[in-house]
Tab-separated table of C-alpha atoms (C1' of nucleotides) and ligand atoms in Angstrom:
chain	number	residue	atom	x	y	z
A	21	MET	CA	-26.122	-59.057	-58.667
A	22	ILE	CA	-27.827	-62.429	-58.790
A	23	LYS	CA	-25.419	-65.369	-59.053
A	24	LEU	CA	-26.683	-68.668	-60.412
A	25	THR	CA	-25.167	-72.144	-60.158
A	26	TYR	CA	-24.815	-74.336	-63.259
A	27	ALA	CA	-27.951	-76.262	-62.252
A	28	GLU	CA	-29.924	-73.072	-61.703
A	29	GLU	CA	-28.855	-71.791	-65.129
A	30	ASN	CA	-30.093	-75.014	-66.707
A	31	TYR	CA	-33.475	-74.786	-64.976
A	32	LEU	CA	-33.915	-71.144	-65.877
A	33	LYS	CA	-33.059	-71.764	-69.514
A	34	ALA	CA	-35.548	-74.640	-69.600
A	35	ILE	CA	-38.264	-72.504	-68.025
A	36	TYR	CA	-37.609	-69.709	-70.519
A	37	GLU	CA	-37.770	-72.104	-73.458
A	38	LEU	CA	-40.961	-73.732	-72.206
A	39	THR	CA	-42.705	-70.441	-71.562
A	40	GLU	CA	-41.595	-68.640	-74.728
A	41	ALA	CA	-43.139	-71.437	-76.810
A	42	GLY	CA	-46.576	-69.808	-76.664
A	43	LYS	CA	-47.916	-70.086	-73.072
A	44	ARG	CA	-46.676	-67.639	-70.505
A	45	SER	CA	-46.382	-70.142	-67.675
A	46	THR	CA	-45.219	-73.707	-67.242
A	47	SER	CA	-45.725	-76.497	-64.727
A	48	THR	CA	-43.553	-78.600	-62.460
A	49	ASN	CA	-44.335	-81.691	-64.528
A	50	ASP	CA	-43.518	-79.984	-67.836
A	51	ILE	CA	-40.114	-78.957	-66.507
A	52	SER	CA	-39.617	-82.420	-65.060
A	53	THR	CA	-40.341	-84.116	-68.394
A	54	TRP	CA	-38.260	-81.645	-70.403
A	55	MET	CA	-35.218	-81.824	-68.155
A	56	LYS	CA	-35.563	-85.502	-67.219
A	57	ILE	CA	-35.401	-84.636	-63.526
A	58	LYS	CA	-37.994	-85.934	-61.037
A	59	PRO	CA	-40.883	-83.584	-60.104
A	60	ALA	CA	-39.855	-83.594	-56.451
A	61	SER	CA	-36.448	-82.165	-57.358
A	62	VAL	CA	-38.041	-79.595	-59.660
A	63	SER	CA	-40.380	-78.403	-56.887
A	64	ASP	CA	-37.448	-77.827	-54.613
A	65	MET	CA	-35.507	-75.909	-57.242
A	66	LEU	CA	-38.537	-73.741	-58.088
A	67	ARG	CA	-38.720	-72.686	-54.456
A	68	LYS	CA	-35.056	-71.655	-54.607
A	69	LEU	CA	-35.391	-69.820	-57.927
A	70	GLY	CA	-38.442	-68.048	-56.510
A	71	GLU	CA	-36.397	-66.855	-53.538
A	72	LYS	CA	-33.781	-65.519	-55.953
A	73	THR	CA	-36.588	-63.575	-57.722
A	74	VAL	CA	-35.795	-64.970	-61.170
A	75	ILE	CA	-39.214	-66.617	-61.372
A	76	ASP	CA	-42.698	-65.996	-59.927
A	77	TYR	CA	-43.651	-69.153	-58.113
A	78	ARG	CA	-47.045	-69.817	-56.529
A	79	LYS	CA	-47.146	-73.332	-55.093
A	80	TYR	CA	-49.370	-75.690	-57.140
A	81	TYR	CA	-49.923	-73.039	-59.857
A	82	GLY	CA	-46.817	-73.201	-62.060
A	83	VAL	CA	-44.213	-70.550	-62.747
A	84	HIS	CA	-43.724	-67.359	-64.735
A	85	ILE	CA	-40.278	-66.025	-65.497
A	86	THR	CA	-39.501	-62.509	-64.202
A	87	GLU	CA	-37.765	-59.736	-66.172
A	88	GLU	CA	-34.605	-60.395	-64.180
A	89	GLY	CA	-34.908	-64.104	-64.921
A	90	LYS	CA	-35.504	-63.520	-68.602
A	91	LYS	CA	-32.325	-61.491	-68.823
A	92	LEU	CA	-30.288	-64.255	-67.187
A	93	ALA	CA	-31.900	-66.999	-69.300
A	94	LEU	CA	-31.152	-65.042	-72.470
A	95	ARG	CA	-27.556	-64.642	-71.411
A	96	THR	CA	-27.197	-68.416	-71.156
A	97	ILE	CA	-29.022	-68.938	-74.461
A	98	ARG	CA	-26.762	-66.387	-76.113
A	99	LYS	CA	-23.705	-68.268	-74.915
A	100	HIS	CA	-25.154	-71.624	-75.950
A	101	ARG	CA	-25.888	-70.463	-79.479
A	102	LEU	CA	-22.604	-68.646	-79.981
A	103	TRP	CA	-20.725	-71.800	-78.977
A	104	GLU	CA	-22.902	-73.785	-81.405
A	105	VAL	CA	-21.861	-71.457	-84.207
A	106	PHE	CA	-18.225	-71.827	-83.186
A	107	LEU	CA	-18.429	-75.625	-83.179
A	108	VAL	CA	-20.061	-75.784	-86.599
A	109	GLU	CA	-18.241	-72.970	-88.402
A	110	LYS	CA	-14.778	-73.344	-86.969
A	111	LEU	CA	-14.500	-76.922	-85.730
A	112	ARG	CA	-16.574	-78.607	-88.473
A	113	PHE	CA	-19.073	-80.202	-86.114
A	114	SER	CA	-22.299	-81.228	-87.802
A	115	TRP	CA	-25.390	-79.486	-86.528
A	116	ASP	CA	-26.705	-82.606	-84.780
A	117	GLU	CA	-23.562	-82.946	-82.623
A	118	VAL	CA	-23.341	-79.506	-81.076
A	119	ALA	CA	-26.129	-79.335	-78.500
A	120	GLU	CA	-24.499	-81.575	-75.897
A	121	VAL	CA	-21.134	-79.804	-75.943
A	122	ALA	CA	-22.768	-76.367	-75.992
A	123	ASP	CA	-24.809	-77.405	-72.929
A	124	GLU	CA	-21.508	-77.539	-71.069
A	125	LEU	CA	-19.771	-74.570	-72.665
A	126	GLU	CA	-22.750	-72.282	-72.005
A	127	HIS	CA	-21.864	-72.217	-68.295
A	128	VAL	CA	-18.310	-70.920	-68.611
A	129	GLN	CA	-18.205	-67.605	-66.781
A	130	SER	CA	-16.343	-64.832	-68.573
A	131	PRO	CA	-18.020	-61.816	-70.118
A	132	THR	CA	-14.846	-61.080	-72.097
A	133	LEU	CA	-14.816	-64.575	-73.518
A	134	ILE	CA	-18.325	-64.276	-74.929
A	135	GLN	CA	-17.793	-60.791	-76.268
A	136	ARG	CA	-14.599	-61.856	-78.061
A	137	LEU	CA	-16.168	-65.056	-79.320
A	138	ASP	CA	-19.067	-63.072	-80.777
A	139	GLU	CA	-16.642	-60.739	-82.488
A	140	TYR	CA	-14.479	-63.620	-83.718
A	141	LEU	CA	-17.511	-65.291	-85.284
A	142	GLY	CA	-18.491	-62.061	-87.037
A	143	PHE	CA	-21.480	-61.240	-84.811
A	144	PRO	CA	-23.721	-64.042	-86.102
A	145	LYS	CA	-27.471	-63.463	-85.780
A	146	PHE	CA	-28.604	-67.098	-85.949
A	147	ASP	CA	-27.274	-70.402	-84.668
A	148	PRO	CA	-26.814	-73.566	-86.791
A	149	HIS	CA	-30.423	-74.582	-86.091
A	150	GLY	CA	-31.694	-71.225	-87.305
A	151	ASP	CA	-32.508	-69.959	-83.824
A	152	PRO	CA	-31.783	-66.275	-83.188
A	153	ILE	CA	-28.815	-65.287	-81.029
A	154	PRO	CA	-29.768	-62.664	-78.423
A	155	ASP	CA	-27.467	-59.632	-78.371
A	156	GLU	CA	-25.608	-58.670	-75.198
A	157	PHE	CA	-28.638	-56.752	-73.966
A	158	GLY	CA	-30.923	-59.746	-74.478
A	159	ASP	CA	-32.623	-58.410	-77.599
A	160	VAL	CA	-33.698	-61.051	-80.067
A	161	ARG	CA	-34.589	-60.462	-83.710
A	162	SER	CA	-36.538	-63.413	-84.966
A	163	ARG	CA	-37.605	-63.987	-88.555
A	164	PRO	CA	-41.164	-64.940	-89.486
A	165	ARG	CA	-40.895	-68.656	-90.155
A	166	VAL	CA	-43.346	-71.012	-91.831
A	167	PRO	CA	-43.454	-74.825	-91.735
A	168	LEU	CA	-42.351	-76.178	-95.108
A	169	ASN	CA	-45.630	-78.076	-95.634
A	170	GLU	CA	-47.508	-74.763	-95.636
A	171	ILE	CA	-45.590	-73.321	-98.607
A	172	GLU	CA	-47.767	-73.234	-101.721
A	173	LEU	CA	-46.940	-75.133	-104.933
A	174	ASP	CA	-44.014	-73.494	-106.807
A	175	GLY	CA	-43.321	-71.361	-103.758
A	176	THR	CA	-39.682	-70.756	-102.795
A	177	GLY	CA	-37.817	-70.108	-99.561
A	178	GLN	CA	-34.801	-70.872	-97.438
A	179	ILE	CA	-34.559	-73.452	-94.668
A	180	VAL	CA	-33.689	-71.618	-91.444
A	181	ALA	CA	-34.669	-73.910	-88.596
A	182	VAL	CA	-36.241	-77.137	-87.437
A	183	LYS	CA	-38.961	-77.725	-84.854
A	184	ASP	CA	-37.706	-81.176	-83.896
A	185	SER	CA	-34.021	-80.834	-83.208
A	186	SER	CA	-33.419	-84.401	-82.041
A	187	ALA	CA	-30.160	-85.863	-83.301
A	188	ALA	CA	-32.155	-88.525	-85.177
A	189	PHE	CA	-34.122	-85.979	-87.149
A	190	LEU	CA	-31.079	-83.848	-87.883
A	191	ARG	CA	-29.169	-86.862	-89.129
A	192	TYR	CA	-32.092	-87.799	-91.351
A	193	LEU	CA	-32.108	-84.340	-92.913
A	194	ASP	CA	-28.373	-84.482	-93.488
A	195	LYS	CA	-28.791	-87.850	-95.185
A	196	VAL	CA	-31.453	-86.697	-97.636
A	197	GLY	CA	-29.558	-83.494	-98.367
A	198	ALA	CA	-31.548	-80.838	-96.545
A	199	TYR	CA	-29.677	-78.342	-94.349
A	200	ILE	CA	-30.002	-74.961	-92.712
A	201	GLY	CA	-29.436	-72.339	-95.371
A	202	ALA	CA	-30.636	-74.454	-98.299
A	203	ARG	CA	-32.711	-72.596	-100.932
A	204	ILE	CA	-35.787	-74.633	-101.764
A	205	LYS	CA	-38.691	-74.653	-104.211
A	206	VAL	CA	-41.853	-76.747	-103.810
A	207	LEU	CA	-42.245	-78.855	-106.998
A	208	GLU	CA	-45.209	-80.965	-106.016
A	209	LYS	CA	-47.776	-81.316	-103.257
A	210	VAL	CA	-49.510	-84.692	-102.993
A	211	GLU	CA	-53.140	-84.125	-102.041
A	212	PHE	CA	-54.074	-87.245	-100.149
A	213	ASP	CA	-51.172	-87.567	-97.695
A	214	GLY	CA	-49.666	-84.091	-97.739
A	215	SER	CA	-46.224	-85.326	-98.773
A	216	ILE	CA	-44.179	-82.986	-100.972
A	217	GLU	CA	-41.338	-82.875	-103.442
A	218	ILE	CA	-38.857	-80.024	-103.202
A	219	LEU	CA	-35.917	-78.798	-105.232
A	220	VAL	CA	-32.830	-77.995	-103.159
A	221	ASP	CA	-30.375	-75.364	-104.405
A	222	ASN	CA	-31.686	-75.827	-107.974
A	223	LYS	CA	-29.851	-79.126	-108.046
A	224	LYS	CA	-31.399	-81.953	-106.149
A	225	THR	CA	-35.009	-83.070	-105.619
A	226	ILE	CA	-36.168	-84.563	-102.320
A	227	PHE	CA	-39.455	-86.273	-101.438
A	228	MET	CA	-40.641	-85.979	-97.885
A	229	SER	CA	-43.690	-86.826	-95.775
A	230	LYS	CA	-45.974	-84.112	-94.429
A	231	ASP	CA	-44.649	-84.983	-90.984
A	232	VAL	CA	-41.051	-84.255	-91.937
A	233	ALA	CA	-42.003	-81.111	-93.873
A	234	GLY	CA	-43.967	-79.843	-90.878
A	235	ASN	CA	-40.839	-79.936	-88.772
A	236	ILE	CA	-38.803	-77.834	-91.192
A	237	LEU	CA	-39.121	-74.056	-90.949
A	238	VAL	CA	-38.451	-71.704	-93.858
A	239	ILE	CA	-38.409	-67.981	-94.523
A	240	GLN	CA	-39.873	-66.803	-97.793
B	186	MET	CA	-12.884	-96.485	-67.438
B	187	ILE	CA	-12.234	-94.104	-64.565
B	188	LYS	CA	-14.577	-91.110	-64.451
B	189	LEU	CA	-13.502	-88.004	-62.575
B	190	THR	CA	-15.574	-85.082	-61.348
B	191	TYR	CA	-14.458	-81.486	-62.020
B	192	ALA	CA	-13.092	-81.260	-58.488
B	193	GLU	CA	-11.191	-84.520	-58.834
B	194	GLU	CA	-9.687	-83.331	-62.123
B	195	ASN	CA	-8.512	-80.155	-60.430
B	196	TYR	CA	-6.864	-82.072	-57.568
B	197	LEU	CA	-5.200	-84.539	-59.904
B	198	LYS	CA	-3.835	-81.762	-62.095
B	199	ALA	CA	-2.472	-79.988	-59.001
B	200	ILE	CA	-0.845	-83.179	-57.724
B	201	TYR	CA	0.734	-83.797	-61.120
B	202	GLU	CA	2.080	-80.262	-61.296
B	203	LEU	CA	3.446	-80.395	-57.754
B	204	THR	CA	5.147	-83.759	-58.255
B	205	GLU	CA	6.578	-83.091	-61.717
B	206	ALA	CA	8.384	-80.030	-60.366
B	207	GLY	CA	11.299	-82.114	-59.145
B	208	LYS	CA	10.154	-84.283	-56.208
B	209	ARG	CA	8.200	-87.421	-56.892
B	210	SER	CA	5.717	-87.022	-54.048
B	211	THR	CA	3.786	-84.171	-52.462
B	212	SER	CA	2.061	-83.528	-49.142
B	213	THR	CA	-1.422	-82.681	-47.957
B	214	ASN	CA	-0.271	-79.227	-46.899
B	215	ASP	CA	1.446	-78.509	-50.227
B	216	ILE	CA	-1.753	-79.341	-52.083
B	217	SER	CA	-3.774	-77.325	-49.590
B	218	THR	CA	-1.589	-74.247	-50.062
B	219	TRP	CA	-1.443	-74.586	-53.851
B	220	MET	CA	-5.185	-75.059	-54.294
B	221	LYS	CA	-6.291	-72.775	-51.468
B	222	ILE	CA	-8.422	-75.538	-49.953
B	223	LYS	CA	-8.165	-76.495	-46.274
B	224	PRO	CA	-5.984	-79.507	-45.370
B	225	ALA	CA	-8.953	-81.385	-43.906
B	226	SER	CA	-10.743	-81.254	-47.261
B	227	VAL	CA	-7.586	-82.301	-49.081
B	228	SER	CA	-7.160	-85.346	-46.830
B	229	ASP	CA	-10.667	-86.449	-47.612
B	230	MET	CA	-10.172	-86.061	-51.345
B	231	LEU	CA	-6.853	-87.928	-51.256
B	232	ARG	CA	-8.660	-90.897	-49.728
B	233	LYS	CA	-11.171	-90.821	-52.587
B	234	LEU	CA	-8.521	-90.435	-55.302
B	235	GLY	CA	-6.625	-93.308	-53.705
B	236	GLU	CA	-9.725	-95.510	-53.936
B	237	LYS	CA	-10.007	-94.613	-57.612
B	238	THR	CA	-6.363	-95.748	-58.039
B	239	VAL	CA	-5.203	-92.506	-59.659
B	240	ILE	CA	-2.796	-91.831	-56.787
B	241	ASP	CA	-0.852	-93.909	-54.269
B	242	TYR	CA	-1.878	-92.660	-50.879
B	243	ARG	CA	-0.322	-93.761	-47.581
B	244	LYS	CA	-1.875	-91.847	-44.727
B	245	TYR	CA	0.534	-89.290	-43.188
B	246	TYR	CA	3.151	-89.941	-45.898
B	247	GLY	CA	2.079	-87.915	-48.899
B	248	VAL	CA	1.017	-89.044	-52.339
B	249	HIS	CA	2.535	-90.322	-55.576
B	250	ILE	CA	0.605	-90.190	-58.817
B	251	THR	CA	0.009	-93.540	-60.561
B	252	GLU	CA	0.461	-94.203	-64.299
B	253	GLU	CA	-3.317	-94.147	-64.696
B	254	GLY	CA	-3.474	-90.853	-62.797
B	255	LYS	CA	-0.675	-89.335	-64.829
B	256	LYS	CA	-2.555	-90.103	-68.018
B	257	LEU	CA	-5.708	-88.417	-66.727
B	258	ALA	CA	-3.793	-85.405	-65.384
B	259	LEU	CA	-2.040	-84.957	-68.720
B	260	ARG	CA	-5.369	-85.097	-70.515
B	261	THR	CA	-6.620	-82.185	-68.408
B	262	ILE	CA	-3.365	-80.283	-68.860
B	263	ARG	CA	-3.552	-80.836	-72.617
B	264	LYS	CA	-7.050	-79.378	-72.687
B	265	HIS	CA	-6.039	-76.460	-70.475
B	266	ARG	CA	-3.107	-75.510	-72.677
B	267	LEU	CA	-4.956	-75.922	-75.961
B	268	TRP	CA	-7.693	-73.607	-74.689
B	269	GLU	CA	-5.015	-71.132	-73.614
B	270	VAL	CA	-3.626	-71.109	-77.138
B	271	PHE	CA	-7.131	-70.595	-78.517
B	272	LEU	CA	-7.805	-67.677	-76.193
B	273	VAL	CA	-4.545	-65.925	-77.046
B	274	GLU	CA	-4.252	-66.701	-80.764
B	275	LYS	CA	-7.886	-66.474	-81.787
B	276	LEU	CA	-9.610	-64.305	-79.194
B	277	ARG	CA	-6.761	-61.863	-78.544
B	278	PHE	CA	-6.581	-62.506	-74.807
B	279	SER	CA	-3.308	-61.457	-73.243
B	280	TRP	CA	-1.301	-64.226	-71.683
B	281	ASP	CA	-2.005	-63.066	-68.139
B	282	GLU	CA	-5.782	-63.335	-68.619
B	283	VAL	CA	-6.122	-66.888	-69.876
B	284	ALA	CA	-5.470	-69.125	-66.869
B	285	GLU	CA	-8.760	-68.482	-65.105
B	286	VAL	CA	-10.948	-69.117	-68.141
B	287	ALA	CA	-8.905	-72.163	-69.186
B	288	ASP	CA	-9.367	-73.543	-65.663
B	289	GLU	CA	-13.066	-73.794	-66.498
B	290	LEU	CA	-12.810	-74.829	-70.137
B	291	GLU	CA	-10.388	-77.661	-69.324
B	292	HIS	CA	-13.273	-79.664	-67.808
B	293	VAL	CA	-15.557	-79.717	-70.834
B	294	GLN	CA	-15.971	-83.356	-71.785
B	295	SER	CA	-15.761	-84.120	-75.483
B	296	PRO	CA	-12.880	-85.967	-77.085
B	297	THR	CA	-13.988	-84.715	-80.512
B	298	LEU	CA	-13.931	-81.133	-79.294
B	299	ILE	CA	-10.311	-81.332	-78.182
B	300	GLN	CA	-9.153	-83.203	-81.255
B	301	ARG	CA	-10.788	-80.629	-83.534
B	302	LEU	CA	-9.538	-77.713	-81.468
B	303	ASP	CA	-5.997	-79.079	-81.698
B	304	GLU	CA	-6.334	-79.391	-85.475
B	305	TYR	CA	-7.918	-75.938	-85.765
B	306	LEU	CA	-5.012	-74.386	-83.887
B	307	GLY	CA	-2.490	-76.137	-86.156
B	308	PHE	CA	-1.329	-78.730	-83.582
B	309	PRO	CA	0.563	-76.268	-81.372
B	310	LYS	CA	3.391	-77.742	-79.281
B	311	PHE	CA	3.577	-75.026	-76.611
B	312	ASP	CA	1.058	-72.877	-74.759
B	313	PRO	CA	1.269	-69.062	-74.398
B	314	HIS	CA	3.422	-69.452	-71.274
B	315	GLY	CA	5.880	-71.682	-73.121
B	316	ASP	CA	4.702	-74.867	-71.446
B	317	PRO	CA	4.568	-77.972	-73.637
B	318	ILE	CA	1.202	-79.339	-74.770
B	319	PRO	CA	0.974	-83.115	-74.264
B	320	ASP	CA	-0.190	-85.025	-77.342
B	321	GLU	CA	-3.306	-87.187	-77.226
B	322	PHE	CA	-1.286	-90.093	-75.816
B	323	GLY	CA	0.121	-87.947	-73.036
B	324	ASP	CA	3.587	-87.567	-74.536
B	325	VAL	CA	5.323	-84.293	-73.763
B	326	ARG	CA	8.343	-82.899	-75.558
B	327	SER	CA	9.954	-80.286	-73.408
B	328	ARG	CA	12.794	-78.009	-74.388
B	329	PRO	CA	15.887	-77.526	-72.212
B	330	ARG	CA	15.270	-74.172	-70.589
B	331	VAL	CA	17.633	-71.913	-68.677
B	332	PRO	CA	16.813	-68.994	-66.372
B	333	LEU	CA	17.674	-65.726	-68.133
B	334	ASN	CA	20.068	-64.658	-65.341
B	335	GLU	CA	22.270	-67.681	-66.107
B	336	ILE	CA	22.908	-66.686	-69.730
B	337	GLU	CA	26.475	-65.455	-70.184
B	338	LEU	CA	27.356	-61.935	-71.380
B	339	ASP	CA	26.613	-61.480	-75.119
B	340	GLY	CA	24.677	-64.780	-75.067
B	341	THR	CA	21.460	-64.988	-77.060
B	342	GLY	CA	18.231	-66.941	-76.767
B	343	GLN	CA	14.487	-66.895	-77.001
B	344	ILE	CA	12.052	-66.403	-74.125
B	345	VAL	CA	9.874	-69.510	-73.924
B	346	ALA	CA	8.390	-69.581	-70.436
B	347	VAL	CA	8.188	-68.038	-66.994
B	348	LYS	CA	8.588	-69.659	-63.592
B	349	ASP	CA	6.294	-67.213	-61.826
B	350	SER	CA	3.107	-67.056	-63.866
B	351	SER	CA	1.159	-64.781	-61.508
B	352	ALA	CA	-0.932	-62.187	-63.319
B	353	ALA	CA	1.145	-59.468	-61.625
B	354	PHE	CA	4.426	-60.778	-63.014
B	355	LEU	CA	2.975	-61.359	-66.480
B	356	ARG	CA	1.605	-57.830	-66.586
B	357	TYR	CA	4.965	-56.462	-65.513
B	358	LEU	CA	6.692	-58.309	-68.375
B	359	ASP	CA	4.127	-57.026	-70.844
B	360	LYS	CA	4.732	-53.506	-69.601
B	361	VAL	CA	8.488	-53.584	-70.021
B	362	GLY	CA	8.204	-55.251	-73.416
B	363	ALA	CA	9.211	-58.856	-72.716
B	364	TYR	CA	7.048	-61.644	-74.063
B	365	ILE	CA	7.046	-65.346	-74.918
B	366	GLY	CA	8.789	-65.748	-78.246
B	367	ALA	CA	10.994	-62.664	-77.926
B	368	ARG	CA	14.605	-63.047	-79.197
B	369	ILE	CA	16.993	-61.656	-76.626
B	370	LYS	CA	20.680	-60.887	-76.208
B	371	VAL	CA	22.401	-60.172	-72.891
B	372	LEU	CA	24.123	-56.782	-73.222
B	373	GLU	CA	25.328	-56.330	-69.662
B	374	LYS	CA	25.569	-58.220	-66.388
B	375	VAL	CA	25.984	-56.105	-63.264
B	376	GLU	CA	28.315	-57.897	-60.844
B	377	PHE	CA	27.231	-56.702	-57.431
B	378	ASP	CA	23.452	-57.235	-57.672
B	379	GLY	CA	23.098	-59.629	-60.596
B	380	SER	CA	20.792	-57.306	-62.538
B	381	ILE	CA	21.074	-57.407	-66.329
B	382	GLU	CA	20.412	-55.444	-69.471
B	383	ILE	CA	19.028	-57.278	-72.486
B	384	LEU	CA	18.241	-56.423	-76.086
B	385	VAL	CA	14.814	-57.566	-77.244
B	386	ASP	CA	14.260	-58.376	-80.940
B	387	ASN	CA	17.317	-56.246	-81.853
B	388	LYS	CA	15.231	-53.178	-81.072
B	389	LYS	CA	14.642	-52.423	-77.477
B	390	THR	CA	16.800	-52.646	-74.360
B	391	ILE	CA	15.399	-53.616	-70.992
B	392	PHE	CA	16.976	-53.510	-67.524
B	393	MET	CA	15.828	-56.060	-65.023
B	394	SER	CA	16.726	-57.270	-61.535
B	395	LYS	CA	18.283	-60.678	-60.993
B	396	ASP	CA	15.004	-61.689	-59.379
B	397	VAL	CA	12.995	-60.913	-62.487
B	398	ALA	CA	15.574	-62.491	-64.811
B	399	GLY	CA	15.567	-65.642	-62.686
B	400	ASN	CA	11.879	-66.078	-63.352
B	401	ILE	CA	12.247	-65.904	-67.124
B	402	LEU	CA	13.204	-69.078	-68.973
B	403	VAL	CA	14.941	-69.108	-72.333
B	404	ILE	CA	16.160	-71.648	-74.872
B	405	GLN	CA	19.540	-70.974	-76.463
C	39	DT	C1'	14.436	-91.032	-24.924
C	40	DT	C1'	11.018	-88.072	-23.626
C	41	DT	C1'	8.655	-83.785	-24.716
C	42	DT	C1'	7.117	-80.365	-27.761
C	43	DT	C1'	5.710	-78.814	-32.231
C	44	DA	C1'	3.962	-79.367	-36.753
C	45	DT	C1'	1.353	-82.003	-39.866
C	46	DT	C1'	-2.358	-84.774	-41.012
C	47	DT	C1'	-6.567	-87.084	-40.205
C	48	DT	C1'	-11.151	-87.735	-38.210
C	49	DA	C1'	-15.583	-86.161	-36.573
C	50	DG	C1'	-19.253	-83.495	-37.209
C	51	DC	C1'	-21.636	-79.846	-39.698
C	52	DC	C1'	-23.248	-77.236	-43.932
C	53	DT	C1'	-24.858	-76.544	-48.827
C	54	DT	C1'	-26.240	-78.105	-53.368
C	55	DA	C1'	-28.606	-81.288	-56.066
C	56	DT	C1'	-30.520	-85.385	-56.777
C	57	DC	C1'	-33.712	-89.471	-55.513
C	58	DT	C1'	-38.039	-92.370	-53.483
C	59	DA	C1'	-42.080	-92.624	-50.784
C	60	DA	C1'	-45.735	-90.420	-48.539
C	61	DA	C1'	-48.794	-86.557	-47.871
C	62	DA	C1'	-51.351	-82.685	-49.492
C	63	DA	C1'	-53.701	-79.884	-52.791
C	64	DG	C1'	-56.211	-79.066	-56.846
C	65	DA	C1'	-59.000	-80.739	-60.845
C	66	DA	C1'	-62.311	-83.754	-62.747
C	67	DC	C1'	-66.183	-86.600	-62.311
C	68	DA	C1'	-70.424	-88.617	-60.681
D	44	DT	C1'	-71.155	-81.649	-53.304
D	45	DG	C1'	-68.545	-85.501	-52.261
D	46	DT	C1'	-65.341	-88.823	-54.208
D	47	DT	C1'	-61.665	-90.145	-57.079
D	48	DC	C1'	-57.726	-89.149	-59.819
D	49	DT	C1'	-53.727	-86.396	-61.030
D	50	DT	C1'	-50.366	-83.173	-59.902
D	51	DT	C1'	-47.436	-81.135	-56.751
D	52	DT	C1'	-45.150	-80.705	-52.474
D	53	DT	C1'	-42.906	-82.363	-48.306
D	54	DA	C1'	-40.069	-85.578	-45.691
D	55	DG	C1'	-36.199	-88.081	-45.379
D	56	DA	C1'	-32.042	-90.220	-47.624
D	57	DT	C1'	-27.711	-90.011	-50.292
D	58	DA	C1'	-23.491	-88.184	-52.557
D	59	DA	C1'	-20.118	-84.571	-53.497
D	60	DG	C1'	-17.320	-81.107	-51.754
D	61	DG	C1'	-16.398	-77.705	-48.747
D	62	DC	C1'	-15.616	-75.912	-43.608
D	63	DT	C1'	-14.028	-75.811	-38.241
D	64	DA	C1'	-12.531	-78.042	-34.167
D	65	DA	C1'	-10.540	-81.869	-32.026
D	66	DA	C1'	-7.710	-85.983	-32.084
D	67	DA	C1'	-3.961	-88.665	-33.788
D	68	DT	C1'	0.480	-89.221	-35.729
D	69	DA	C1'	5.043	-88.041	-37.221
D	70	DA	C1'	9.030	-85.084	-36.924
D	71	DA	C1'	12.003	-82.136	-34.340
D	72	DA	C1'	14.012	-80.582	-30.167
D	73	DA	C1'	15.545	-81.060	-25.608
E	533	MN	MN1	-26.238	-76.552	-69.691
E	534	MN	MN1	-29.300	-74.357	-81.399
E	535	MN	MN1	-10.040	-76.402	-63.461
E	536	MN	MN1	-0.205	-72.068	-69.435
DNA sequence: TTTTTATTTTAGCCTTATCTAAAAAGAACA
DNA sequence: TGTTCTTTTTAGATAAGGCTAAAATAAAAA
């Protein structure tokens, strides 16, 4: 069985996230930028992860994650997202505060702990940011999601995720009254700048720029 | 503000536990034995903890914990015990399974997390082993506890802690039907070997050796 | 009070994970 | 197809935390 250190788990999770977002491979510099670790350090770690067969690494040509690696990355992501649910649902954290703490909790080693936590939370399928929680076998059921600015006039849906999950953006959404789970209806679409007006939970109307709307994902 | 690494937190907690148990100072070898780390490594760490002013360290003469160090040790102990309560009360862990996981969780850095966890658990005062949980200022209220073998014939009490908290001993207690919180009455004391018979929760009788009874602590 | 034993520290080595600076390789351009 | 620019790797350093073996010190015994 392959054993990973905390640092290795962080790299592998980053590589998984970077490669699942469309492209099948990622580069030393991408990982460096994403993780805020210098390229030289990334190179060295890639060599080590390659030796542990969790990634395919050809010097100068970027990395692909292996099946083994994917399984391990998904295990960490599962833990991260379950802890996020715990923090929000049980400890009343707001959804912009959880990432940092979950980045630590995700490394705690105890299969029983995660299994029981999952059960305790009622086997949630999505985390507070709307991202799917892999099951214990690494299977992920994702929902087809559309950026809010692409919903037609009078169209309805439910906010399930954000593209930009920076604390600043999340706080902004909280302030204007948008949140994961909110039922929305598009009341107006302004032609010339793409800004929109939406109705939230049949109660409150919000105006937002095309840029903001493009970072909000909904299911219809 | 003094920042400690995970390893330093573990050492400081060990030193606190070793010095609170009666004596006011402890030795390199004691720490080495307790933590299962070689004396040479302990020496080196004591030098570093001394430089950080969390212990008083005079080479060859053992260590005392400082006020600053005590505060930090109690913070870690508080986190450890709160997580133990969480694992037992919310995730149905048995009390002999929690120590290992709590030894990891106790290092997660987030004041909000601990505050909220405390609140979520209903501000518990004792952990599953009967040990007191320090408040956020490091204050501990302990109960006067007596070894079960010192309770007189027909005396009653409540099991609140164990001296030996090895998994083996805890499992043995579980098996015979003793547990933290159990109301007990001493039904018989055998003169020649000190073994006793007790009644648990007015339901079940248990025989135990003097050795076992001496490791069980009760309040009267 | 000297000698022996036990404890503790130091010296030197290893691994992990980071960094900066320099070298090498690949990609883009002329 | 060279030449230049960008990306990536290597080399060498540092810090944390562990180890073994050897040296130093304190405690116990003779
Ligand atoms: Mn992490
Ligand atoms: Mn998330
Ligand atoms: Mn610990
Ligand atoms: Mn405990």
